């Protein structure tokens, strides 16, 4: 079965691509590489070659806003006699701060890109899509755990583009309820790396997220971690989040495809998180254990837009997808460190 994986060269996409290929899917990656390295697909192939795996991976460099290109990809797949049966749509921009300074660009790439993609799918009668939504759409809430019925009140343009795309899916589904199969996965905090240490997260510039930052402190690329507040209403005063191992998250996508394949039509929103909350100080502690090093840090004022606690209710994912996250915080930190120490400068 052929899957189109948009954004497949990115952090999340690269891990999903590897898993899909290991499961025997034929994968077409479409990525503009605006936020990823051209070396990613080589790393995926190298890993599979070391395991003597036969696989079918095709990487196309291009933009999801380029409708002619999308049509060519669908058309070529039909000519190949391997029509695209499912799309996993990850391509997009994800920086909260950048979305505040350049909102129209975020609406263009994320919303117009998604519209272009689903319009093309419609034309080619490919009605099955898994979409990467985000817990950021729940906005400023301390009412945890957060389930899928929680109200949506995103506080930044990035989050609003995700809600807009979910709304677009909703309208599309209602217009043709017999055909569309749509699963919007709302990720919490995907972190960690493939256990081989051959693929992982490699942000461009200074990381804004905790895990890549702390990994770069451990490997000596940054002096010290800034902890954004120790006066939150949590057990130790630092912010609590739901960190999910990237391999658990990737397995959730395979389950989502299986789920869509088992349906005539459907439209579901599903949280993907670990269901547990860990504080920044707990992460520092575990990282010190995993690396055997002291992580220098300083306490800073709270970061705008942060909340005290955010973690998922994952009952729906368990029930509908039969998916349960299996990896511990220890494994997350071990795998993050394994990737970072083997690749101190990422893919460069
Ligand atoms: P990423 O930036 O590593 O991956 C996104 C990929 O999309 C990159 O390879 C980038 O080059 C590509 N891309 C961007 N614009 C494109 C365009 N116009 N056309 C084609 N390709 C384009 O990000 P990620 O962390 O892997 O996130 C993947 C998806 O998951 C994103 O949609 C993001 O919003 C969503 N998400 C991420 C997180 C997270 O914490 N990482 C959490 C929730 C949701
Ligand atoms: C985690 C905790 C920080 C960095 C973000 C996006 C969200 C989603 C996932 C895409 C918080 C603290 C962080 C640092 C710190 N992405 N922290 N020092 O904010 O939960 O979610 O990524 O959809 O949209 O907002 O993740 O990793 O930035 O922060 O103390 O240098 O670590 O305050 O408590 P967040 P994060």
XYZ file of C-alpha atoms and ligand atoms in Angstrom:
428
model
C 0.000 0.000 0.000
C 1.387 3.407 -1.008
C 1.348 6.243 1.514
C 2.092 9.884 0.773
C 3.951 11.368 3.745
C 4.075 15.150 3.533
C 6.776 16.665 5.751
C 8.363 13.223 5.900
C 11.898 14.605 6.266
C 11.080 16.419 9.497
C 11.551 15.228 13.060
C 8.257 13.359 13.342
C 7.977 12.431 9.659
C 11.385 10.748 9.507
C 10.480 8.380 12.346
C 7.072 7.601 10.835
C 8.699 7.007 7.428
C 11.100 4.471 8.912
C 8.330 2.598 10.681
C 6.070 2.587 7.602
C 8.898 1.162 5.496
C 9.614 -1.504 8.111
C 5.928 -2.433 8.033
C 6.162 -2.913 4.257
C 4.410 0.264 3.108
C 5.543 1.936 -0.079
C 6.359 5.524 0.970
C 6.438 8.760 -1.020
C 7.879 11.653 0.986
C 7.021 15.161 -0.151
C 9.063 17.809 1.648
C 10.350 21.277 0.802
C 13.235 20.858 3.291
C 12.605 24.348 4.698
C 13.016 22.895 8.174
C 14.873 19.640 7.594
C 18.073 18.238 6.191
C 18.461 16.528 2.836
C 20.537 13.931 4.723
C 17.464 12.604 6.568
C 16.270 10.256 3.858
C 19.802 8.903 3.445
C 19.888 8.195 7.183
C 16.559 6.322 6.934
C 17.838 4.283 3.977
C 21.156 3.558 5.710
C 19.388 2.204 8.754
C 17.206 -0.099 6.652
C 20.201 -1.234 4.603
C 22.093 -2.176 7.789
C 19.098 -4.400 8.584
C 19.094 -5.812 5.011
C 15.561 -4.583 4.535
C 13.925 -4.327 1.110
C 12.061 -1.061 0.969
C 10.391 1.329 -1.408
C 11.049 4.984 -0.597
C 10.680 7.838 -3.023
C 11.545 11.384 -1.938
C 10.176 14.380 -3.815
C 11.404 17.886 -3.053
C 8.569 20.361 -3.336
C 5.954 22.484 -1.658
C 2.485 21.342 -0.607
C 1.173 24.642 -1.991
C 2.254 23.585 -5.491
C -0.962 22.042 -6.827
C 0.566 20.944 -10.146
C 3.200 18.990 -8.264
C 0.601 17.323 -6.029
C -1.417 16.331 -9.092
C 1.695 14.898 -10.708
C 2.459 12.824 -7.586
C -1.059 11.328 -7.528
C -1.056 10.834 -11.279
C 2.372 9.180 -11.391
C 1.277 6.787 -8.666
C -1.694 5.723 -10.781
C 0.586 5.239 -13.805
C 2.865 3.114 -11.564
C -0.218 1.054 -10.723
C 0.328 1.904 -7.063
C -2.215 4.644 -6.374
C -1.749 6.591 -3.160
C -4.239 5.122 -0.734
C -3.546 7.168 2.365
C -1.924 10.492 3.136
C -0.177 11.317 6.402
C -0.033 15.092 6.433
C 2.747 16.550 8.575
C 4.160 19.262 6.312
C 3.806 22.688 7.828
C 5.354 25.307 10.034
C 5.364 24.817 13.803
C 7.111 27.673 15.573
C 4.772 29.491 17.936
C 7.003 32.605 18.077
C 7.468 32.784 14.293
C 3.706 32.468 13.840
C 3.249 35.584 15.987
C 5.622 37.655 13.849
C 4.570 36.234 10.465
C 0.978 34.999 10.821
C 0.023 35.238 7.138
C 2.879 32.943 6.198
C 1.551 30.404 8.714
C -1.971 30.661 7.298
C -0.587 30.311 3.795
C 1.642 27.276 4.407
C -0.482 25.437 6.945
C -4.049 26.226 5.885
C -3.681 26.877 2.137
C -1.234 23.951 1.951
C -3.714 21.606 3.623
C -6.556 22.870 1.408
C -4.456 22.260 -1.701
C -3.639 18.762 -0.548
C -7.186 17.692 0.258
C -8.532 19.285 -2.951
C -6.063 17.143 -4.902
C -6.947 14.060 -2.870
C -10.598 14.715 -3.675
C -9.863 14.932 -7.391
C -7.963 11.640 -7.293
C -10.542 9.965 -5.043
C -8.010 9.362 -2.276
C -10.196 9.845 0.782
C -8.034 8.686 3.660
C -5.909 11.112 5.688
C -4.101 11.217 9.027
C -3.342 14.769 10.106
C -0.856 16.123 12.653
C -2.761 18.433 14.926
C -1.472 19.695 18.248
C -2.355 19.973 21.918
C -1.628 23.673 21.503
C -5.222 24.039 20.238
C -6.521 23.523 23.791
C -4.943 26.856 24.777
C -4.365 28.104 28.293
C -5.911 25.486 30.516
C -4.862 23.847 33.737
C -7.747 21.420 33.712
C -5.837 18.168 33.293
C -5.901 15.537 31.968
C -7.190 17.080 28.751
C -9.610 15.000 26.695
C -10.739 15.582 23.127
C -13.972 17.275 24.216
C -12.075 20.048 25.951
C -12.901 23.401 24.379
C -10.529 24.683 21.713
C -9.059 28.122 22.424
C -5.632 28.462 20.823
C -3.695 31.543 21.872
C -1.386 31.958 18.878
C -1.650 31.936 15.062
C 0.083 28.535 14.837
C -2.609 26.967 17.017
C -5.357 28.773 15.133
C -4.133 27.333 11.814
C -4.448 23.831 13.311
C -8.025 24.531 14.429
C -8.829 25.979 10.986
C -7.557 22.809 9.312
C -9.596 20.599 11.660
C -12.662 22.750 10.831
C -11.946 22.399 7.124
C -11.809 18.601 7.549
C -15.100 18.749 9.412
C -16.810 20.640 6.563
C -15.306 18.315 3.992
C -16.448 15.233 5.873
C -19.998 16.580 6.193
C -20.079 17.258 2.443
C -19.266 13.637 1.596
C -19.838 11.497 4.657
C -19.817 8.258 2.698
C -16.272 8.551 1.494
C -13.885 10.509 3.702
C -11.848 8.813 6.412
C -10.107 11.447 8.513
C -8.110 11.107 11.703
C -6.737 14.247 13.316
C -4.075 13.283 15.841
C -3.464 15.886 18.516
C 0.134 15.434 19.636
C 1.299 16.576 23.059
C 5.120 16.842 23.358
C 6.838 14.412 20.957
C 10.467 13.868 22.049
C 13.242 11.266 22.013
C 14.799 9.619 18.985
C 15.024 6.314 17.148
C 16.886 3.859 19.422
C 19.550 3.305 16.733
C 20.715 6.913 17.160
C 20.636 7.249 13.355
C 17.651 9.602 13.188
C 16.465 12.200 15.674
C 15.503 15.824 16.203
C 17.779 18.409 14.605
C 16.246 21.873 14.935
C 17.617 24.715 12.855
C 18.962 27.549 15.046
C 18.495 27.875 18.799
C 15.969 25.291 20.006
C 12.861 26.708 21.646
C 11.719 23.369 23.084
C 13.026 21.754 26.243
C 14.351 18.440 24.908
C 16.523 19.656 22.036
C 17.806 22.456 24.274
C 18.769 20.214 27.173
C 20.383 17.728 24.739
C 22.496 20.526 23.272
C 23.555 21.612 26.783
C 24.593 18.014 27.544
C 26.638 17.742 24.357
C 28.359 21.079 25.020
C 26.751 23.173 22.299
C 25.004 25.440 24.855
C 26.239 26.551 28.270
C 23.194 26.223 30.430
C 19.459 25.531 30.380
C 17.035 28.323 31.232
C 14.181 27.002 33.354
C 11.132 29.149 32.625
C 9.728 29.614 36.124
C 9.968 27.719 39.410
C 6.854 29.317 40.857
C 4.152 27.443 38.962
C 1.362 25.718 40.826
C 3.003 22.279 40.510
C 4.710 19.959 43.020
C 8.206 21.360 42.436
C 7.237 24.741 40.903
C 8.393 23.978 37.338
C 6.099 23.409 34.340
C 4.578 19.971 33.805
C 4.132 18.498 30.302
C 3.224 15.260 28.571
C 6.368 13.975 26.820
C 5.730 11.155 24.408
C 8.458 9.020 22.859
C 8.667 9.618 19.111
C 8.505 5.857 18.467
C 5.271 5.549 20.462
C 3.893 8.506 18.495
C 4.974 6.895 15.209
C 3.289 3.623 16.176
C 0.118 5.646 16.805
C 0.141 6.628 13.112
C 0.370 3.010 11.973
C -2.596 2.234 14.243
C -4.454 5.241 12.816
C -3.985 3.909 9.269
C -5.246 0.478 10.390
C -8.212 2.207 12.015
C -9.061 4.163 8.848
C -8.712 1.000 6.758
C -11.264 -0.715 8.983
C -13.874 2.023 8.380
C -16.182 2.885 5.505
C -15.934 6.522 6.548
C -15.103 8.424 9.722
C -13.857 11.664 11.227
C -12.099 11.501 14.593
C -9.886 13.734 16.731
C -7.551 11.726 18.944
C -4.986 12.807 21.527
C -1.551 11.191 21.338
C 0.410 11.660 24.540
C 1.845 9.490 27.268
C -0.989 10.389 29.619
C 1.619 11.394 32.244
C 2.944 14.774 33.286
C 6.610 15.413 34.118
C 8.108 18.651 35.396
C 11.151 20.430 33.997
C 13.107 19.491 37.138
C 12.142 15.829 36.704
C 13.421 15.991 33.124
C 16.701 17.544 34.277
C 17.093 14.775 36.888
C 16.417 11.987 34.413
C 18.695 13.600 31.833
C 21.494 13.717 34.395
C 20.977 10.006 35.086
C 20.894 9.145 31.366
C 23.995 11.180 30.509
C 25.943 10.778 33.746
C 26.506 14.550 33.615
C 25.427 17.565 35.590
C 23.087 19.816 33.576
C 23.758 23.457 34.474
C 20.601 25.544 34.642
C 19.332 28.913 35.836
C 15.852 29.946 36.869
C 14.290 32.585 34.597
C 10.935 34.281 34.620
C 7.932 32.454 33.232
C 7.677 32.263 29.427
C 4.656 34.000 27.835
C 1.930 31.596 26.784
C 3.027 28.775 29.130
C 0.699 26.968 31.526
C 1.501 25.139 34.764
C 0.372 21.677 33.664
C -0.619 20.101 30.379
C -1.083 16.379 29.861
C -3.416 14.185 27.888
C -6.304 11.915 28.585
C -5.461 9.092 26.162
C -8.479 6.842 26.716
C -9.841 7.565 23.247
C -6.601 6.492 21.524
C -6.579 3.282 23.556
C -10.217 2.577 22.755
C -10.373 3.483 19.057
C -6.843 2.707 17.923
C -5.912 -0.011 20.397
C -2.748 2.034 20.961
C -0.842 2.379 24.199
C 2.454 4.204 24.664
C 5.111 1.752 25.849
C 8.255 3.773 26.473
C 9.261 5.359 29.786
C 10.759 8.767 30.512
C 14.059 6.969 31.109
C 13.957 5.506 27.608
C 13.036 8.915 26.160
C 16.096 10.528 27.785
C 18.392 7.606 26.937
C 17.370 7.708 23.267
C 17.581 11.527 23.059
C 21.077 11.364 24.459
C 22.116 8.448 22.246
C 21.107 10.464 19.158
C 22.726 13.705 20.364
C 26.042 12.210 21.463
C 26.410 10.261 18.202
C 25.432 13.334 16.180
C 26.522 16.388 18.195
C 25.682 18.665 15.247
C 22.636 16.754 14.080
C 22.723 15.787 10.405
C 25.433 18.355 9.583
P 9.417 19.594 11.374
O 9.571 21.030 11.064
O 10.617 18.838 11.804
O 8.757 18.836 10.125
C 7.891 19.473 9.218
C 8.401 19.195 7.823
O 7.539 19.872 6.893
C 9.818 19.731 7.614
O 10.627 18.706 7.059
C 9.626 20.879 6.620
O 10.731 21.027 5.749
C 8.355 20.464 5.888
N 7.613 21.568 5.318
C 7.335 22.772 5.877
N 6.623 23.523 5.030
C 6.444 22.790 3.903
C 5.777 23.023 2.669
N 5.164 24.183 2.407
N 5.769 22.039 1.740
C 6.393 20.850 1.998
N 7.055 20.592 3.127
C 7.066 21.549 4.081
O 8.260 19.459 12.452
P 7.790 18.186 13.261
O 8.097 18.413 14.686
O 8.246 16.955 12.584
O 6.217 18.372 13.097
C 5.483 17.726 12.071
C 4.033 18.159 12.162
O 3.539 17.843 13.460
C 3.823 19.654 11.972
O 2.652 19.844 11.214
C 3.646 20.177 13.388
O 2.807 21.315 13.415
C 2.969 18.993 14.053
N 3.199 18.962 15.506
C 4.468 18.945 16.013
C 4.678 18.925 17.378
C 6.066 18.942 17.966
O 6.203 19.247 19.167
N 7.107 18.616 17.216
C 3.580 18.901 18.238
C 2.290 18.913 17.699
C 2.114 18.925 16.318
C 8.130 22.315 27.848
C 8.344 22.847 29.262
C 8.612 25.218 29.323
C 12.354 25.294 27.075
C 5.539 23.337 22.496
C 4.579 24.110 21.615
C 3.398 23.243 21.249
C 3.832 21.883 20.674
C 4.870 21.221 21.507
C 3.724 21.961 18.274
C 7.587 24.136 29.553
C 9.885 24.536 29.763
C 11.201 24.902 27.732
C 13.440 25.813 27.830
C 12.153 25.496 29.832
N 4.395 22.011 19.364
N 11.104 25.003 29.071
N 13.282 25.891 29.193
O 5.669 24.683 25.349
O 4.799 22.436 26.117
O 4.905 22.965 23.711
O 5.936 22.142 21.802
O 2.541 21.823 18.123
O 2.663 23.967 20.344
O 4.153 25.262 22.302
O 7.005 22.554 24.949
O 9.379 21.948 25.068
O 8.781 24.364 24.657
O 8.352 23.366 26.907
O 12.060 25.606 31.057
O 14.486 26.207 27.303
O 9.736 23.181 29.402
O 8.373 26.384 30.073
O 7.202 24.095 30.904
P 5.554 23.245 25.132
P 8.452 23.073 25.318
